[in-house]
């Protein structure tokens, strides 16, 4: 069995809001580091985004297999936008396992 997970652009760090110079809420995707069929480990880089001042790697919060990539270089994304969908194996537990 597998479980589908949607990976979204995470909430911007508080410093982005306080200084106002790093990002205006929109991020430019400079590169996509994964493709359909890739196997991901936790924290593997999915995409690289650019703000007005820096480039940032967006890591995967899950391990699994990429089933859909919803963005491409040059796209503008915002907090909460879905960027990748992955499948994760669902662990099957036996009833006697917890005894």
Coordinates of N, CA and C in Angstrom, one line a residue:
X1 N 0.8 -1.2 0.0 CA 0.0 0.0 0.0 C 0.9 1.3 0.0
X2 N 0.4 2.3 -0.6 CA 1.1 3.6 -0.6 C 0.1 4.7 -0.2
X3 N 0.7 5.8 0.2 CA 0.0 7.0 0.6 C 0.5 8.1 -0.2
X4 N -0.4 8.9 -0.8 CA 0.0 10.1 -1.6 C 0.3 11.3 -0.7
X5 N 1.4 12.0 -0.9 CA 1.7 13.2 -0.1 C 1.9 14.4 -1.1
X6 N 1.3 15.5 -0.7 CA 1.5 16.7 -1.5 C 2.6 17.5 -0.8
X7 N 3.6 18.0 -1.5 CA 4.6 18.8 -0.9 C 4.4 20.2 -1.4
X8 N 4.3 21.1 -0.4 CA 4.0 22.5 -0.7 C 5.2 23.5 -0.4
X9 N 5.1 24.7 -0.9 CA 6.1 25.7 -0.6 C 5.9 26.0 0.9
X10 N 6.9 25.9 1.7 CA 6.8 26.1 3.2 C 6.6 27.6 3.5
X11 N 6.2 27.8 4.7 CA 6.0 29.2 5.3 C 7.3 29.9 5.2
X12 N 7.3 31.1 4.8 CA 8.6 31.9 4.8 C 9.1 32.2 6.2
X13 N 10.4 32.2 6.3 CA 11.0 32.5 7.6 C 10.5 33.9 8.1
X14 N 10.5 34.1 9.4 CA 10.0 35.4 10.0 C 10.9 36.5 9.5
X15 N 12.2 36.3 9.3 CA 13.1 37.4 8.8 C 12.7 38.0 7.5
X16 N 12.0 37.2 6.6 CA 11.6 37.7 5.3 C 10.5 38.8 5.5
X17 N 9.6 38.6 6.5 CA 8.6 39.5 6.8 C 9.1 40.8 7.5
X18 N 10.1 40.6 8.4 CA 10.5 41.7 9.2 C 11.4 42.7 8.4
X19 N 12.3 42.2 7.5 CA 13.2 43.1 6.8 C 12.5 43.6 5.5
X20 N 11.7 42.8 4.9 CA 11.0 43.2 3.7 C 11.8 43.3 2.5
X21 N 13.1 43.0 2.6 CA 14.0 43.1 1.4 C 14.3 41.7 0.7
X22 N 13.9 40.6 1.4 CA 14.3 39.3 0.8 C 13.2 38.8 -0.1
X23 N 12.0 38.9 0.2 CA 10.9 38.4 -0.6 C 9.7 39.2 -0.5
X24 N 8.9 39.2 -1.6 CA 7.6 39.9 -1.5 C 6.4 38.9 -1.5
X25 N 6.7 37.6 -1.1 CA 5.7 36.6 -1.0 C 5.7 35.7 -2.2
X26 N 6.4 36.1 -3.3 CA 6.5 35.3 -4.5 C 7.9 34.9 -4.7
X27 N 8.1 33.7 -5.1 CA 9.4 33.1 -5.3 C 9.6 32.6 -6.7
X28 N 10.7 32.8 -7.3 CA 11.0 32.4 -8.6 C 11.7 31.0 -8.5
X29 N 11.2 30.0 -9.2 CA 11.9 28.7 -9.3 C 13.1 28.8 -10.2
X30 N 14.3 28.6 -9.7 CA 15.5 28.7 -10.6 C 15.8 27.3 -11.1
X31 N 15.5 26.2 -10.4 CA 15.8 24.9 -10.9 C 14.9 23.9 -10.2
X32 N 14.6 22.8 -10.9 CA 13.9 21.7 -10.3 C 14.8 20.5 -10.3
X33 N 15.0 20.0 -9.1 CA 16.1 19.0 -8.9 C 15.5 17.5 -8.9
X34 N 14.2 17.3 -9.1 CA 13.6 16.0 -9.2 C 12.8 15.8 -10.4
X35 N 12.5 14.5 -10.7 CA 11.7 14.2 -11.9 C 10.8 13.0 -11.5
X36 N 9.8 12.8 -12.2 CA 8.9 11.7 -12.0 C 9.7 10.4 -12.0
X37 N 9.4 9.5 -11.0 CA 10.1 8.3 -10.8 C 11.3 8.3 -9.9
X38 N 11.8 9.5 -9.5 CA 12.9 9.6 -8.6 C 12.5 9.1 -7.2
X39 N 13.5 8.5 -6.6 CA 13.3 8.1 -5.2 C 13.9 9.1 -4.3
X40 N 13.1 9.6 -3.3 CA 13.6 10.7 -2.5 C 13.9 10.2 -1.1
X41 N 14.9 10.7 -0.4 CA 15.1 10.6 1.0 C 14.7 11.8 1.7
X42 N 14.4 11.7 3.0 CA 14.1 12.9 3.8 C 15.1 14.0 3.6
X43 N 14.7 15.2 3.3 CA 15.6 16.4 3.1 C 16.3 16.5 1.8
X44 N 16.0 15.6 0.9 CA 16.6 15.8 -0.5 C 16.0 17.1 -1.1
X45 N 16.8 17.8 -1.8 CA 16.4 19.1 -2.4 C 15.4 18.8 -3.6
X46 N 14.3 19.4 -3.5 CA 13.2 19.3 -4.6 C 13.4 20.4 -5.6
X47 N 13.5 21.6 -5.2 CA 13.6 22.8 -6.1 C 14.5 23.8 -5.4
X48 N 15.0 24.7 -6.2 CA 15.8 25.9 -5.8 C 15.0 27.1 -6.1
X49 N 14.7 28.0 -5.2 CA 14.0 29.2 -5.4 C 14.9 30.4 -5.2
X50 N 14.5 31.5 -5.8 CA 15.3 32.7 -5.6 C 14.4 33.8 -5.1
X51 N 14.9 34.6 -4.1 CA 14.3 35.8 -3.6 C 15.0 37.0 -4.3
X52 N 14.8 38.2 -3.8 CA 15.5 39.3 -4.3 C 17.0 39.3 -3.9
X53 N 17.3 38.5 -2.9 CA 18.7 38.5 -2.3 C 19.4 37.2 -2.3
X54 N 18.7 36.1 -2.4 CA 19.4 34.8 -2.2 C 18.7 33.7 -2.9
X55 N 19.4 32.5 -3.0 CA 18.8 31.3 -3.5 C 18.6 30.3 -2.3
X56 N 17.5 29.6 -2.3 CA 17.2 28.7 -1.2 C 16.8 27.3 -1.8
X57 N 17.4 26.3 -1.2 CA 16.9 24.9 -1.5 C 15.7 24.6 -0.7
X58 N 14.7 24.0 -1.4 CA 13.5 23.6 -0.7 C 13.6 22.0 -0.6
X59 N 13.7 21.5 0.7 CA 13.9 20.1 0.9 C 12.6 19.4 0.9
X60 N 12.7 18.0 0.7 CA 11.5 17.2 0.9 C 11.3 16.9 2.4
X61 N 10.0 17.1 2.8 CA 9.7 16.7 4.2 C 9.4 15.2 4.4
X62 N 9.4 14.5 3.3 CA 9.1 13.0 3.3 C 10.1 12.3 2.4
X63 N 10.2 11.0 2.6 CA 10.9 10.1 1.7 C 9.8 9.4 0.9
X64 N 10.1 9.0 -0.3 CA 9.1 8.4 -1.2 C 9.5 8.5 -2.7
X65 N 8.6 8.2 -3.5 CA 8.8 8.2 -5.0 C 8.0 9.4 -5.6
X66 N 8.7 10.2 -6.4 CA 8.0 11.3 -7.1 C 7.0 10.7 -8.1
X67 N 5.8 11.2 -8.0 CA 4.8 10.8 -9.0 C 4.3 11.9 -9.9
X68 N 4.5 13.2 -9.4 CA 4.1 14.3 -10.2 C 5.0 15.5 -9.8
X69 N 5.5 16.3 -10.8 CA 6.2 17.5 -10.5 C 5.3 18.6 -11.2
X70 N 4.8 19.6 -10.3 CA 3.9 20.6 -10.8 C 4.5 21.9 -11.1
X71 N 5.8 22.0 -11.1 CA 6.4 23.3 -11.3 C 7.6 23.1 -12.3
X72 N 8.1 24.2 -12.9 CA 9.2 24.1 -13.7 C 10.0 25.4 -13.6
X73 N 11.3 25.4 -14.0 CA 12.1 26.6 -13.8 C 11.4 27.8 -14.5
X74 N 11.5 29.0 -13.8 CA 10.8 30.2 -14.3 C 9.5 30.4 -13.7
X75 N 8.8 29.4 -13.1 CA 7.5 29.6 -12.5 C 7.7 30.5 -11.2
X76 N 6.6 31.2 -10.9 CA 6.5 32.0 -9.7 C 5.6 31.2 -8.8
X77 N 6.1 31.0 -7.5 CA 5.3 30.2 -6.5 C 5.1 31.1 -5.3
X78 N 4.1 30.7 -4.5 CA 3.9 31.4 -3.2 C 3.8 30.3 -2.1
X79 N 3.8 30.7 -0.9 CA 3.7 29.9 0.3 C 2.4 29.1 0.1
X80 N 2.5 27.7 0.3 CA 1.3 26.9 0.2 C 1.1 26.2 -1.1
X81 N 1.7 26.7 -2.2 CA 1.5 26.1 -3.5 C 2.1 24.7 -3.5
X82 N 1.3 23.7 -4.1 CA 1.8 22.4 -4.2 C 2.9 22.3 -5.4
X83 N 4.0 21.7 -5.0 CA 5.1 21.7 -6.0 C 5.4 20.3 -6.5
X84 N 5.2 19.3 -5.7 CA 5.5 17.9 -6.0 C 4.5 17.0 -5.2
X85 N 4.2 15.9 -5.9 CA 3.4 14.8 -5.2 C 4.3 13.6 -5.2
X86 N 4.3 12.9 -4.0 CA 5.1 11.7 -3.9 C 4.2 10.6 -3.3
X87 N 4.6 9.3 -3.5 CA 4.0 8.2 -2.9 C 5.0 7.7 -1.8
X88 N 4.4 7.4 -0.7 CA 5.1 6.8 0.4 C 4.6 5.4 0.7
X89 N 5.4 4.4 1.0 CA 4.9 3.1 1.4 C 4.2 3.3 2.8
X90 N 3.1 2.6 3.0 CA 2.4 2.6 4.3 C 2.9 1.4 5.0
X91 N 3.4 1.5 6.2 CA 3.8 0.4 7.0 C 2.6 -0.4 7.4
X92 N 2.7 -1.7 7.2 CA 1.6 -2.6 7.6 C 2.1 -3.2 9.0
X93 N 1.2 -3.0 10.0 CA 1.6 -3.5 11.3 C 0.8 -4.8 11.7
X94 N 1.4 -5.7 12.2 CA 0.7 -6.9 12.7 C 0.2 -6.7 14.1
X95 N -1.0 -7.2 14.4 CA -1.6 -7.0 15.7 C -0.7 -7.5 16.9
X96 N 0.1 -8.5 16.7 CA 0.9 -9.0 17.7 C 2.3 -8.2 17.9
X97 N 2.5 -7.4 16.9 CA 3.8 -6.6 16.9 C 3.9 -5.7 18.2
X98 N 2.8 -5.2 18.7 CA 2.9 -4.3 19.9 C 2.9 -5.1 21.2
X99 N 2.8 -6.4 21.2 CA 2.7 -7.1 22.4 C 4.0 -7.1 23.2

